[in-house]
Coordinates of C-alpha atoms in Angstrom, one line a residue:
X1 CA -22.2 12.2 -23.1
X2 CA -21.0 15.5 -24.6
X3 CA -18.6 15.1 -27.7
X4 CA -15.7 16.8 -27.9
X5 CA -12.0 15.9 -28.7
X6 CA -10.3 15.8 -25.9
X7 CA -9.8 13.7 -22.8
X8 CA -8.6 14.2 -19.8
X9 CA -6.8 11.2 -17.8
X10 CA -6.1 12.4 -13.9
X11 CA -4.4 10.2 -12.0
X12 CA -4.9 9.8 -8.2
X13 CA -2.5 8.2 -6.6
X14 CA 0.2 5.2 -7.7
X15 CA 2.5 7.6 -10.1
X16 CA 5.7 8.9 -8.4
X17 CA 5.1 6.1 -5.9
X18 CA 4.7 2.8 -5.6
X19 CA 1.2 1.9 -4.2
X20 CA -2.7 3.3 -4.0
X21 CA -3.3 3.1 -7.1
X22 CA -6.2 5.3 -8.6
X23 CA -7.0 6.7 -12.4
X24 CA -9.9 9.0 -13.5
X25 CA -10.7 9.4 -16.8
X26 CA -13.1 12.4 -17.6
X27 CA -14.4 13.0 -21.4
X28 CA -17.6 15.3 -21.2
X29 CA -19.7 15.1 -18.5
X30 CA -18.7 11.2 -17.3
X31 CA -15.8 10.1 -15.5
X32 CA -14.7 6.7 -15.0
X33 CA -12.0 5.5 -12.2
X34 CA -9.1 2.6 -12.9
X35 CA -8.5 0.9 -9.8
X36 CA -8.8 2.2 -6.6
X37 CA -5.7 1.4 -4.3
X38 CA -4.1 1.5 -0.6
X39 CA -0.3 2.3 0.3
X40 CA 1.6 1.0 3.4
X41 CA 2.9 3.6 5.6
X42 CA 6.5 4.2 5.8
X43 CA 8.4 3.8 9.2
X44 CA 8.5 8.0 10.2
X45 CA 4.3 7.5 9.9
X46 CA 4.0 6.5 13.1
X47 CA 0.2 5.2 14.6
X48 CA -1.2 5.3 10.4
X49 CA -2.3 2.0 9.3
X50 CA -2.8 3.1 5.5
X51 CA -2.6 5.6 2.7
X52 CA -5.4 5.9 0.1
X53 CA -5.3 8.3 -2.8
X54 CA -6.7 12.1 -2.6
X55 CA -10.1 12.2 -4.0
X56 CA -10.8 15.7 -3.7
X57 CA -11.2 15.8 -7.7
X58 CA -13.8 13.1 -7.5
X59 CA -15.7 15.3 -4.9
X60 CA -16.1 18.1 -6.6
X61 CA -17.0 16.3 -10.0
X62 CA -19.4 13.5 -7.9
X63 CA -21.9 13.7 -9.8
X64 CA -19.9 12.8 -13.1
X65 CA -18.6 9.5 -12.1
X66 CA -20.1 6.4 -13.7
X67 CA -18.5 3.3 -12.5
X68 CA -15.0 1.3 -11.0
X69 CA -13.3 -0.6 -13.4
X70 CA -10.7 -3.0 -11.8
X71 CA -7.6 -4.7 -13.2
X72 CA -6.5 -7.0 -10.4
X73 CA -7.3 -8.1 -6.7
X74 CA -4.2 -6.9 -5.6
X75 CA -4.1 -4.5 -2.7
X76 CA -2.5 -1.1 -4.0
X77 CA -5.5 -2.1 -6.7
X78 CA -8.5 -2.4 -4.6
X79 CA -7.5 -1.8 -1.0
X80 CA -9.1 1.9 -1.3
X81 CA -12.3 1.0 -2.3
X82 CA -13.9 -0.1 1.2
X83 CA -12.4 3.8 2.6
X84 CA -13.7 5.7 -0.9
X85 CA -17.1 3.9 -1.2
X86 CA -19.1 5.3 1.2
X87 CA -18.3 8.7 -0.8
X88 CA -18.2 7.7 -4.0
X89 CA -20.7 4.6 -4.1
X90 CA -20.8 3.8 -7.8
X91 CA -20.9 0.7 -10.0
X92 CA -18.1 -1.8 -9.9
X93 CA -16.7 -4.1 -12.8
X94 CA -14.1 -6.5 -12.3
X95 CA -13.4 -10.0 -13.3
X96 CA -14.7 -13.2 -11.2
X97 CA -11.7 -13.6 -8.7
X98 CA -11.2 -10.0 -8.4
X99 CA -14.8 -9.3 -8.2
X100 CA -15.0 -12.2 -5.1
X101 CA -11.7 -10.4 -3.3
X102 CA -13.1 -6.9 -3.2
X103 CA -17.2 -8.7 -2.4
X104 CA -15.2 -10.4 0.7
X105 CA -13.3 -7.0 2.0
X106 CA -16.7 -4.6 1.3
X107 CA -18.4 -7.3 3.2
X108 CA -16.1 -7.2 6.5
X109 CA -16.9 -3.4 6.1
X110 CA -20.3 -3.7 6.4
X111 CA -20.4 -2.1 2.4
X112 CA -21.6 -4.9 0.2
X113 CA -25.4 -4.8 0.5
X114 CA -24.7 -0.8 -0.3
X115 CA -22.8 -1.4 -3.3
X116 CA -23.5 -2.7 -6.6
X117 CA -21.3 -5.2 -8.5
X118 CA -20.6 -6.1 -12.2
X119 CA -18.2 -9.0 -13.3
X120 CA -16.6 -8.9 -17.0
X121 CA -14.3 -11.5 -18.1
X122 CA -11.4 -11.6 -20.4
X123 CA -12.2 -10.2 -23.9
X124 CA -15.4 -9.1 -23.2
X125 CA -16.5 -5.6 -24.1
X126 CA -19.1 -3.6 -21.3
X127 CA -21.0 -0.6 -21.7
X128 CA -19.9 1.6 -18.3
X129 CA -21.6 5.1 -18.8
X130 CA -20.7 6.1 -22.1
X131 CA -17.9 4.1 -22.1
X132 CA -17.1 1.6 -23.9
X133 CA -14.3 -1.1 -22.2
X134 CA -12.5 -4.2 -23.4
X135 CA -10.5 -6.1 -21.2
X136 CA -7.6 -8.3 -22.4
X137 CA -6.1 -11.0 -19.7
X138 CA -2.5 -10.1 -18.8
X139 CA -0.1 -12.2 -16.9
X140 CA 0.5 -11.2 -12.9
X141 CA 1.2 -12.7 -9.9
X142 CA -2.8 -13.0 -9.3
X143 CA -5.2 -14.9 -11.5
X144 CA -7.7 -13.0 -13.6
X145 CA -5.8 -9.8 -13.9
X146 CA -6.7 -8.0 -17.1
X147 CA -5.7 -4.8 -18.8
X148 CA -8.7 -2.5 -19.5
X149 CA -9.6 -0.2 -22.8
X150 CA -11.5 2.6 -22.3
X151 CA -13.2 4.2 -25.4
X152 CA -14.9 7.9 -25.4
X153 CA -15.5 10.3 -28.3
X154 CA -11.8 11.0 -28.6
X155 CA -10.4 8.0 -28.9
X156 CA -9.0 4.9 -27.1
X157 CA -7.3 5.4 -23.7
X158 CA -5.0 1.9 -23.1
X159 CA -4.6 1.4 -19.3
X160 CA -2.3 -2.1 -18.9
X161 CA -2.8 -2.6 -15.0
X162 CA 0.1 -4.8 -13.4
X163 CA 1.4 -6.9 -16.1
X164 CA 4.4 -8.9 -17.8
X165 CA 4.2 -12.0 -20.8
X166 CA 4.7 -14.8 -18.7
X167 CA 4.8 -17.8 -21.0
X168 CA 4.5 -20.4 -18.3
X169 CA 2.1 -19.3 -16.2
X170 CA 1.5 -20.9 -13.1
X171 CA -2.5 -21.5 -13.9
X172 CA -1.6 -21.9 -17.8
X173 CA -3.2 -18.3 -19.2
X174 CA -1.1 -16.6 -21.2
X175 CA -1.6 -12.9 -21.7
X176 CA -4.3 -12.3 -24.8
X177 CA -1.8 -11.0 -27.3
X178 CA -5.1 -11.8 -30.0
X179 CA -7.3 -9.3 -27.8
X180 CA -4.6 -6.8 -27.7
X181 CA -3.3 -6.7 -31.5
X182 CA -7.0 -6.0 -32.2
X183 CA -6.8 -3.1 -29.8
X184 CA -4.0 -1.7 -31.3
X185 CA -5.0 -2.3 -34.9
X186 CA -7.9 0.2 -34.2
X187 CA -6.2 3.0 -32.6
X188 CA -5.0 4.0 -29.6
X189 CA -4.7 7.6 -28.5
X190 CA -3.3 7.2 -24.9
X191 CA -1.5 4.1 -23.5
X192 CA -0.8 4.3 -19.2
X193 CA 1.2 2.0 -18.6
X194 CA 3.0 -0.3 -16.1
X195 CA 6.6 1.0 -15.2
X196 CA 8.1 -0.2 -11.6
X197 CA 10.3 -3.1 -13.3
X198 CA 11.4 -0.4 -16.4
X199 CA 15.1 -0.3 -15.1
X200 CA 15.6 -4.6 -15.4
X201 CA 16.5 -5.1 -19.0
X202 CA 15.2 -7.9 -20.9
X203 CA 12.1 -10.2 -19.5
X204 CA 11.3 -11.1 -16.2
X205 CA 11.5 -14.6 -15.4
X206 CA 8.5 -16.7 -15.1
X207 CA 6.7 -17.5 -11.9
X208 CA 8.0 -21.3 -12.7
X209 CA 11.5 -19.8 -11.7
X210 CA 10.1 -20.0 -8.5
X211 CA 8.4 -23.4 -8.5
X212 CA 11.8 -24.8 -9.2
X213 CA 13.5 -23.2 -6.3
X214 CA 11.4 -24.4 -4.0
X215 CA 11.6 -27.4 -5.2
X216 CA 15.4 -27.3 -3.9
X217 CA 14.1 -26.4 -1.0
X218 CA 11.6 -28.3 0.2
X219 CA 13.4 -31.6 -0.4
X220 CA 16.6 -30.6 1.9
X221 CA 14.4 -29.3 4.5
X222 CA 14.6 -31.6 7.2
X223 CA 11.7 -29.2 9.7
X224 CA 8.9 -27.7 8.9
X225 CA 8.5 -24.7 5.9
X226 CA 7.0 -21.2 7.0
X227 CA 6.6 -19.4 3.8
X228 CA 5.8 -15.5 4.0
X229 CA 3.8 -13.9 0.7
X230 CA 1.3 -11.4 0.5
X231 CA -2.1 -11.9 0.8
X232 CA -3.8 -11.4 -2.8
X233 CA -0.2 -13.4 -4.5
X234 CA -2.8 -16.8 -5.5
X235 CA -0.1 -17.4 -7.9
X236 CA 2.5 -17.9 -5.0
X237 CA 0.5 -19.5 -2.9
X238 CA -1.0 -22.2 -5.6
X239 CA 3.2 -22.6 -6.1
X240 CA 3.5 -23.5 -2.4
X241 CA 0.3 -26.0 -2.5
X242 CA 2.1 -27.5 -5.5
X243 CA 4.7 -27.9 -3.8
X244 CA 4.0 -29.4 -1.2
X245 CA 2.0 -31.7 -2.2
X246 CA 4.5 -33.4 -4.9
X247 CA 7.1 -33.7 -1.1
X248 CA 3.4 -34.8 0.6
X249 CA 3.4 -31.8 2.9
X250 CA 0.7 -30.9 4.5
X251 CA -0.2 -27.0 4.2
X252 CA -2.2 -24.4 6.9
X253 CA -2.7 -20.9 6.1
X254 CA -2.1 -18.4 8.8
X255 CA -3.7 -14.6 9.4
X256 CA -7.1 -13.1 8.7
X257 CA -6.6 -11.9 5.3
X258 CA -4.9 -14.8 4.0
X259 CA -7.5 -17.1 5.4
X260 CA -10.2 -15.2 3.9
X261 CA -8.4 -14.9 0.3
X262 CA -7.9 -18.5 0.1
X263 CA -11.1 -19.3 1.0
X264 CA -12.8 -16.7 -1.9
X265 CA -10.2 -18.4 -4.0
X266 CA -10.9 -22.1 -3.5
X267 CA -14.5 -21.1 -4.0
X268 CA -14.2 -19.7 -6.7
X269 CA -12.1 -22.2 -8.6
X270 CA -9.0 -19.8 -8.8
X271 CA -7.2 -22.2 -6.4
X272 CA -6.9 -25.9 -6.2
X273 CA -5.6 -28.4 -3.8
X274 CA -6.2 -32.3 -3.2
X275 CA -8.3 -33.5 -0.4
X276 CA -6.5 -33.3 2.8
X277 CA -4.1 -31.2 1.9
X278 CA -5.3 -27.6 3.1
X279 CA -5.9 -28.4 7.2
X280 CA -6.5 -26.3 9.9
X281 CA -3.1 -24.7 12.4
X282 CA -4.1 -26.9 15.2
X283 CA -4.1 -30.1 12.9
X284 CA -1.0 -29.7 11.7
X285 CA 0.5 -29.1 14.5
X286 CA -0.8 -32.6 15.6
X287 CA 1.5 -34.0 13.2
X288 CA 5.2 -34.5 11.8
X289 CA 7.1 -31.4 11.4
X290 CA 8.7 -32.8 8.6
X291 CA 5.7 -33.4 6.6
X292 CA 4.2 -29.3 7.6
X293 CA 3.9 -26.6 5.7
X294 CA 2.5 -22.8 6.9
X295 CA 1.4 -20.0 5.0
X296 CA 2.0 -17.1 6.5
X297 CA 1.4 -13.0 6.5
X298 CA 4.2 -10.6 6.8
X299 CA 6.3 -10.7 4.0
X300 CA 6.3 -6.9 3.9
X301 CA 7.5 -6.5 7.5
X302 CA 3.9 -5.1 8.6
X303 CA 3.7 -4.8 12.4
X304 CA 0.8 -6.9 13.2
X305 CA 1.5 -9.9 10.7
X306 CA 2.1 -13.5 11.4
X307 CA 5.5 -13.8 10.6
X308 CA 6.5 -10.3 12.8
X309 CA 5.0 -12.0 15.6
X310 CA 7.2 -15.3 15.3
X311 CA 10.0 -13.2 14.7
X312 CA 9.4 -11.4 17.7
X313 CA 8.1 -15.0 19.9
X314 CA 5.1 -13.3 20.7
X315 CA 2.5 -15.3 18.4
X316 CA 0.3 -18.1 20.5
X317 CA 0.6 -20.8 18.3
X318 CA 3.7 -20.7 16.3
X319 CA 7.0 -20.8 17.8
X320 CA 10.0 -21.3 15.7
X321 CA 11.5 -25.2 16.4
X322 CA 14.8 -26.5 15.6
X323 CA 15.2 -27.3 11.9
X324 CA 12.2 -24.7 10.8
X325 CA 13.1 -23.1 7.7
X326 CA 11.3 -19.7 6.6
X327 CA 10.9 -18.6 3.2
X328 CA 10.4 -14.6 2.9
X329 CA 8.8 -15.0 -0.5
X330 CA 8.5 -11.1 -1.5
X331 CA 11.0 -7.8 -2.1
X332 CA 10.6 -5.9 -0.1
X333 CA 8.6 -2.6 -1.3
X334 CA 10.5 0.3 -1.1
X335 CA 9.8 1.8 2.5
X336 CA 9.9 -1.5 4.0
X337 CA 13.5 -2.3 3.8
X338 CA 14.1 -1.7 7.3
X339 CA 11.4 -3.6 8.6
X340 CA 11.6 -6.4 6.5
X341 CA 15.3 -6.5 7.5
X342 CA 14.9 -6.7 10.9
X343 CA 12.3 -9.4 10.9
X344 CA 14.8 -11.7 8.7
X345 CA 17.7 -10.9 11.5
X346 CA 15.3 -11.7 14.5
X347 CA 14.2 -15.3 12.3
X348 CA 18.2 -15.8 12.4
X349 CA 19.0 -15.1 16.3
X350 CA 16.1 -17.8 17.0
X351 CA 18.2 -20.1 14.7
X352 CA 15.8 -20.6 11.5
X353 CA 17.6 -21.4 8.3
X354 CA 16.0 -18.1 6.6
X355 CA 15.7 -17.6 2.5
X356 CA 15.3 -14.5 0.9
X357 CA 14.9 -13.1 -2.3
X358 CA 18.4 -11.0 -2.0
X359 CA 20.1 -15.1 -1.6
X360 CA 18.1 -17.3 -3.7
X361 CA 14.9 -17.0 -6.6
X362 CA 12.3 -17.0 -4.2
X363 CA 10.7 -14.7 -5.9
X364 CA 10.0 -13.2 -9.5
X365 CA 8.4 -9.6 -9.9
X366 CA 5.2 -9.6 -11.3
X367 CA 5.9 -6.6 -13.6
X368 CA 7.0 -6.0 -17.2
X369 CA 10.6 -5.7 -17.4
X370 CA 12.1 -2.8 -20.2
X371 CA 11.7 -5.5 -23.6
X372 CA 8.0 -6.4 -22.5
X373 CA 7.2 -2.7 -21.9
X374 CA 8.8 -1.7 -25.3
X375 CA 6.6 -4.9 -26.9
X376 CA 3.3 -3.1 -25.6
X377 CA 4.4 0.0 -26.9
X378 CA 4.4 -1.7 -30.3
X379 CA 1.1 -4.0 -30.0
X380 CA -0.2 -0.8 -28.9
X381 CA 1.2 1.9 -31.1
X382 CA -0.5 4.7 -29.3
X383 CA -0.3 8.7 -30.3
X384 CA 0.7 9.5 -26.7
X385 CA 2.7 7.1 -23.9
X386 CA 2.3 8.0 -20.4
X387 CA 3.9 5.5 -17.5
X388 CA 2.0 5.3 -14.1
X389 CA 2.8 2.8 -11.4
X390 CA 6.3 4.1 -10.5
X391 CA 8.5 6.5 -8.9
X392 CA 9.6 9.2 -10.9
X393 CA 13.4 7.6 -11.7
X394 CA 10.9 4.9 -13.2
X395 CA 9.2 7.4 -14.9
X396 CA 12.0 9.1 -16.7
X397 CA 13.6 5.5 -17.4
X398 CA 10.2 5.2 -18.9
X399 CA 10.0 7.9 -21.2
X400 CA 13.5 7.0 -22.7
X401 CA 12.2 3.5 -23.6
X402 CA 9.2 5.1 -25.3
X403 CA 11.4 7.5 -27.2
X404 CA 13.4 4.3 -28.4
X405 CA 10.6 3.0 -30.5
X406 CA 9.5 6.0 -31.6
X407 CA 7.1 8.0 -30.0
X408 CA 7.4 11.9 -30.5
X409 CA 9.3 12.8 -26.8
X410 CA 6.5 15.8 -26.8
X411 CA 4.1 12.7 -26.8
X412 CA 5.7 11.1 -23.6
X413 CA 3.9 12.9 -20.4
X414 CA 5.6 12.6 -17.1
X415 CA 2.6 13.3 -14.9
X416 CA 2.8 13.6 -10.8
X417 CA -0.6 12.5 -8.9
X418 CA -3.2 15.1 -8.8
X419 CA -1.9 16.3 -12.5
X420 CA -4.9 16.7 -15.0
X421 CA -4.3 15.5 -18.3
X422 CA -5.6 16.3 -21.6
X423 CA -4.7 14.5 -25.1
X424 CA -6.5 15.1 -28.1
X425 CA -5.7 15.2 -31.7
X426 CA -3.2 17.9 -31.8
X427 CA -1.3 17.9 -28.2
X428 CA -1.5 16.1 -24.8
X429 CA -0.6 17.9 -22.1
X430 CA -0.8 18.8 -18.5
X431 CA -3.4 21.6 -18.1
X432 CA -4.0 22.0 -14.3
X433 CA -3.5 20.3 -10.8
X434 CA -5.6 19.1 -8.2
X435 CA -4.9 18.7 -4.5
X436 CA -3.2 15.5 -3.9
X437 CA -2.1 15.4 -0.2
X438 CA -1.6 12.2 1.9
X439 CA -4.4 10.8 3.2
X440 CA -3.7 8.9 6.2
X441 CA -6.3 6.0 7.7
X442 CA -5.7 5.5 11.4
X443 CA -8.0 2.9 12.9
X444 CA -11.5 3.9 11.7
X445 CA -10.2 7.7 11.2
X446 CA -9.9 8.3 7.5
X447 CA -8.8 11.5 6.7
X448 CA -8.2 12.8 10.3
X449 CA -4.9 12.1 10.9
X450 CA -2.5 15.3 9.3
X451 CA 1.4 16.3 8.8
X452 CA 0.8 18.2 12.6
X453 CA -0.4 15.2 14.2
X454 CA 2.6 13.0 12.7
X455 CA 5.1 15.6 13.6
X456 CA 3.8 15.5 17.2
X457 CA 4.1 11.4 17.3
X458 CA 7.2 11.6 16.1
X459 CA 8.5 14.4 18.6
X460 CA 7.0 12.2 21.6
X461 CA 8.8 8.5 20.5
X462 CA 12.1 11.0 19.8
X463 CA 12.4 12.8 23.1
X464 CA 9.2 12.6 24.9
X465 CA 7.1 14.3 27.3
X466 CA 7.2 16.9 30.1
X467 CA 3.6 18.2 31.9
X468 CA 3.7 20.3 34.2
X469 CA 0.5 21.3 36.6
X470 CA -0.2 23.8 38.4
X471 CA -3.1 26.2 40.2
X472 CA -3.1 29.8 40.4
X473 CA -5.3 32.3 42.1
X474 CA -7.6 33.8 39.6
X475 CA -8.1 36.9 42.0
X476 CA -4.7 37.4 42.5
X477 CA -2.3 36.0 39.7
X478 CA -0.5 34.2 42.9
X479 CA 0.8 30.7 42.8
X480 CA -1.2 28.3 44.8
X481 CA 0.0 24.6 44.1
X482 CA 2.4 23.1 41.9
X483 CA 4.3 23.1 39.8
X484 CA 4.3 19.6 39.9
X485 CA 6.0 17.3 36.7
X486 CA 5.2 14.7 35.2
X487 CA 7.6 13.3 32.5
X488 CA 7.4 10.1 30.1
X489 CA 10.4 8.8 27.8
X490 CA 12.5 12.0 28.5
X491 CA 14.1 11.8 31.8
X492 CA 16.6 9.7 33.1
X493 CA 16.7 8.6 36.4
X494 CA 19.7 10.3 37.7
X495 CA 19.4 13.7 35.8
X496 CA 15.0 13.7 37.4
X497 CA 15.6 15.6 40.4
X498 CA 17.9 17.8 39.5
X499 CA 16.4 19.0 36.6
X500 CA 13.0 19.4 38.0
X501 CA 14.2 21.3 41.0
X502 CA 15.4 24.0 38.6
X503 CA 12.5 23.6 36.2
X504 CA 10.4 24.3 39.5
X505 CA 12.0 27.5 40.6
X506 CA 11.9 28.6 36.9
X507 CA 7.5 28.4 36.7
X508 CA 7.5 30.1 40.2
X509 CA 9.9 33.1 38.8
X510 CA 7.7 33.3 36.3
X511 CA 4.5 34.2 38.5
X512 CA 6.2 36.7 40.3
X513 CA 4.4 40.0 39.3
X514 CA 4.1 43.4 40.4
X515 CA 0.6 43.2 41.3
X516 CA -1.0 44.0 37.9
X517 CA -2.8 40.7 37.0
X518 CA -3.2 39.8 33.5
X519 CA -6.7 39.5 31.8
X520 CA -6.0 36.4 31.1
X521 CA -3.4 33.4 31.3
X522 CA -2.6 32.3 27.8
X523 CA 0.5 34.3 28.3
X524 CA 1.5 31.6 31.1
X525 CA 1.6 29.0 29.2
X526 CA 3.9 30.4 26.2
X527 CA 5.9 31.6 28.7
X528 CA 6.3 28.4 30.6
X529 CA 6.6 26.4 27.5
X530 CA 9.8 28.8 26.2
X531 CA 11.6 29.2 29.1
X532 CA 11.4 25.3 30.4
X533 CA 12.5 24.5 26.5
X534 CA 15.4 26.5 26.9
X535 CA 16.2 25.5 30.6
X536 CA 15.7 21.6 29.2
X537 CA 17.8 22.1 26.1
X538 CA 20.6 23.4 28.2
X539 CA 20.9 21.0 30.7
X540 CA 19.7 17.8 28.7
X541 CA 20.5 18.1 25.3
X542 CA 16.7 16.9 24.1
X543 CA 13.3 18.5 23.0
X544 CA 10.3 16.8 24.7
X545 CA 6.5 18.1 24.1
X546 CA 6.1 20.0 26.8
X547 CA 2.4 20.5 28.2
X548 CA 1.8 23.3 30.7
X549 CA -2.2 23.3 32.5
X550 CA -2.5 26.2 34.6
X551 CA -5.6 25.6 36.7
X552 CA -7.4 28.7 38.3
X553 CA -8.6 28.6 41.4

């Protein structure tokens, strides 16, 4: 590795967002990548399935990159990684449950046999490059999560992953506040830290809050329990086991990715459950429906999960019974308001009793709220602060906070995704930019998918589409057949003939020439495009796509 005093931390994605979360640290000629994340799609991204961070940096400086170090098995932490691999296919270290989440997702995409696989554990310290990283456990709302220290020549960059000092865990690991002192008693030149919960002052309640409310819950239920949680939240789900096992429940889990995460889980010890109580959908629904728990996907509101498909009465095997009660045990990430809203409503009109974290302490963020922040800050005691994992209001809150116990406000860095940072002895800064568009992935098209393609999706579900066919003589410029039109979510059925007849006599005015025939057509179909939007406008009020083919003949 080439010594010099500077570092330069670039972050990927994650920072003025909340989501796909991806950090590259470069010192000399090596570069080493926090996390590597996925995003949801908002509602307006009509058709994407996901976002993944811009790694247009990384391809230029390929040949640089040494290794993955992971914090947690959390989605926007590791969801990239099975999208970005085939590119950048170098080492990963994680810890044992995170290492067996992303092993079961690389596996599903025919990756794992391609990729090469490390596991640390908390405390340890692993050579990555010429790295040097020490992990210190932190408390999330997944087992195993750890905060990572990354040392080069210049000094010690802090990167805390998700976090907050839960002192009740639910599987009874406190943070490593030893590990981290010792960190911080050595030196620490940049700390990136966890922000998204900055704005909530004081702690955030432990994940027992929640234990305790569904405690309440399950023993007035008189029908069965549906409770909706992400995926990768072991900690909620272990709750819900619990749970229902002390009110002698029985418990299935419900959708692909939940399946497969409990089952990585269980394996791996991260997860535990008496005999009999984890049983299959169709054996459950054998038995009482007082006595029946479900896990289910959806909590987020996404499309194709479990619970929008009960909402909606369209899944095969669950339908909502009198007495069900349904649990949405999440908030809803910004973005997914809406959907999440309308899933809740739906639960209602089939008459569920439906809880919510907006009503009742079914859920606790798994984040740092402002005194835990400002209490890393002081383990810590870095030269520079810089907050990822937020939205820029969380950002600025941030900075404030860092001010408070005394860092320099020249040493707080606000950084946007694609900004390259540099810290050394005497200044950290922002000292150039890389591209950092969306990347959208759309089925098995990664990358494809652009702000033209969107903006045509969303003209098309707004005011649809008009085509219009017809054939022309090439020899002389004369219309043959047509125009005939076609017309999908745009046209009412009253206003269809009438409007067609004039769009009609419109395209034939338009082919009526002097007898000098054009070289070529193209003109046809900008004309017929302007002068049918103009004639539609008018008489409808809407924009559809139109699509003129002009067949010669």
């Amino acid at each position: 590795m080439v010594r010099n005093d500077n570092v330069k931390i670039i972050p990927l994605g994650g920072v003025g967002e909340v989501g796909k979360n991806m950090i590259a640290v470069e010192y000399g000629n090596e570069i080493i990548i926090a996390d590597c994340g996925l995003a949801f799609p908002e509602d307006d991204m009509l058709g994407v399935d996901l976002l993944i961070p811009d790694i247009s940096y990384l391809r230029r400086t390929k040949k640089k990159i040494v290794g993955y170090v992971i914090s947690h098995g959390h989605e926007d932490h590791i969801g990239g990684l099975a999208y970005i691999l085939p590119e950048i296919n170098v080492p990963i270290w994680a810890t044992p449950l995170t290492r067996g989440l992303i092993e079961g997702k690389l596996r599903e995409a025919k990756l794992l046999d391609k990729t090469k696989m490390h596991t640390f554990e908390d405390g340890d310290t692993v050579q990555v490059g010429g790295f040097t990283v020490e992990t210190f456990l932190v408390s999330h709302s997944i087992p195993d999560a750890v905060g990572l220290a990354i040392t080069c020549g210049a000094g010690t960059v802090v990167y805390t992953g998700d976090f907050k000092f839960d002192q009740t865990p639910v599987d009874g690991r406190v943070s490593n506040f030893a590990k981290m002192a010792e960190i911080g008693g050595k030196g620490v030149l940049v700390l990136l830290s966890d922000c998204v919960h900055v704005e909530t002052p004081g702690h955030t309640p432990s994940e027992q809050v929640v234990t305790e409310t569904f405690r309440r819950i399950f023993g007035r239920a008189e029908g069965r329990i549906i409770i909706a949680t992400f995926a990768s939240l072991i900690a909620r789900i272990q709750q819900s086991i619990d749970v229902a096992e002390e009110y002698g429940r029985k418990v299935a889990v419900v959708g692909r990715s939940l399946e497969r995460n409990v089952a990585i889980a269980t394996e791996l010890g991260y997860l535990r459950s008496r005999p009999g109580t984890l049983v299959s959908l169709q054996e459950l629904g054998r038995g009482d429906a007082e006595k029946a728990v479900l896990i289910v996907t959806g909590s987020q509101g996404e499309p194709t999960s479990v619970l929008n498909r009960i909402a909606n009465k369209d899944h095969r095997s669950v339908k909502l019974q009198e007495g069900d009660t349904v649990i949405v045990s999440a908030t809803p990430i910004p973005g997914n308001e809406t959907a999440v809203s309308r899933i809740i409503n739906n639960l209602f009109v089939q008459g569920a009793e439906v809880i919510y974290s907006a009503i009742d302490r079914v859920h606790v963020s798994g984040h740092a709220s402002s005194d835990e922040l400002r209490l890393m800050l002081n383990i810590m005691k870095p030269k520079y602060a810089v907050p990822i994992h937020g939205e820029r209001r969380h950002l600025v809150m941030y900075k404030k906070l860092a001010v408070s116990v005394g860092i320099p406000p020249e040493n707080v860095v606000l950084p946007e995704n694609g900004a390259v940072m540099q810290f050394g002895p005497e200044r950290g800064s922002i000292v150039e930019r890389t591209p950092s568009n969306l990347v959208f992935v759309d089925g098995v098209s990664v990358g494809d998918v652009d702000h033209v393609v969107l903006r045509d999706r969303q003209l098309l579900s707004q005011d649809g589409m008009l085509l219009v066919v017809l054939s022309i003589d090439r020899q002389t410029g004369h219309l043959v057949a047509g125009p005939d039109f076609i017309s999908r979510g745009f046209l009412y059925e009253g206003e269809e003939y009438r409007v067609t007849e004039e769009a009609r006599e419109l395209v034939r005015r338009t082919f009526q020439h002097d007898g000098n025939i054009p070289s070529e057509w193209s003109w046809a179909h900008r004309k017929i495009k302007n002068s049918l939007g103009q004639l539609v406008y008018q008489r409808t009020g809407r924009r559809p796509m139109i699509l003129p083919v002009v067949m010669e003949v």
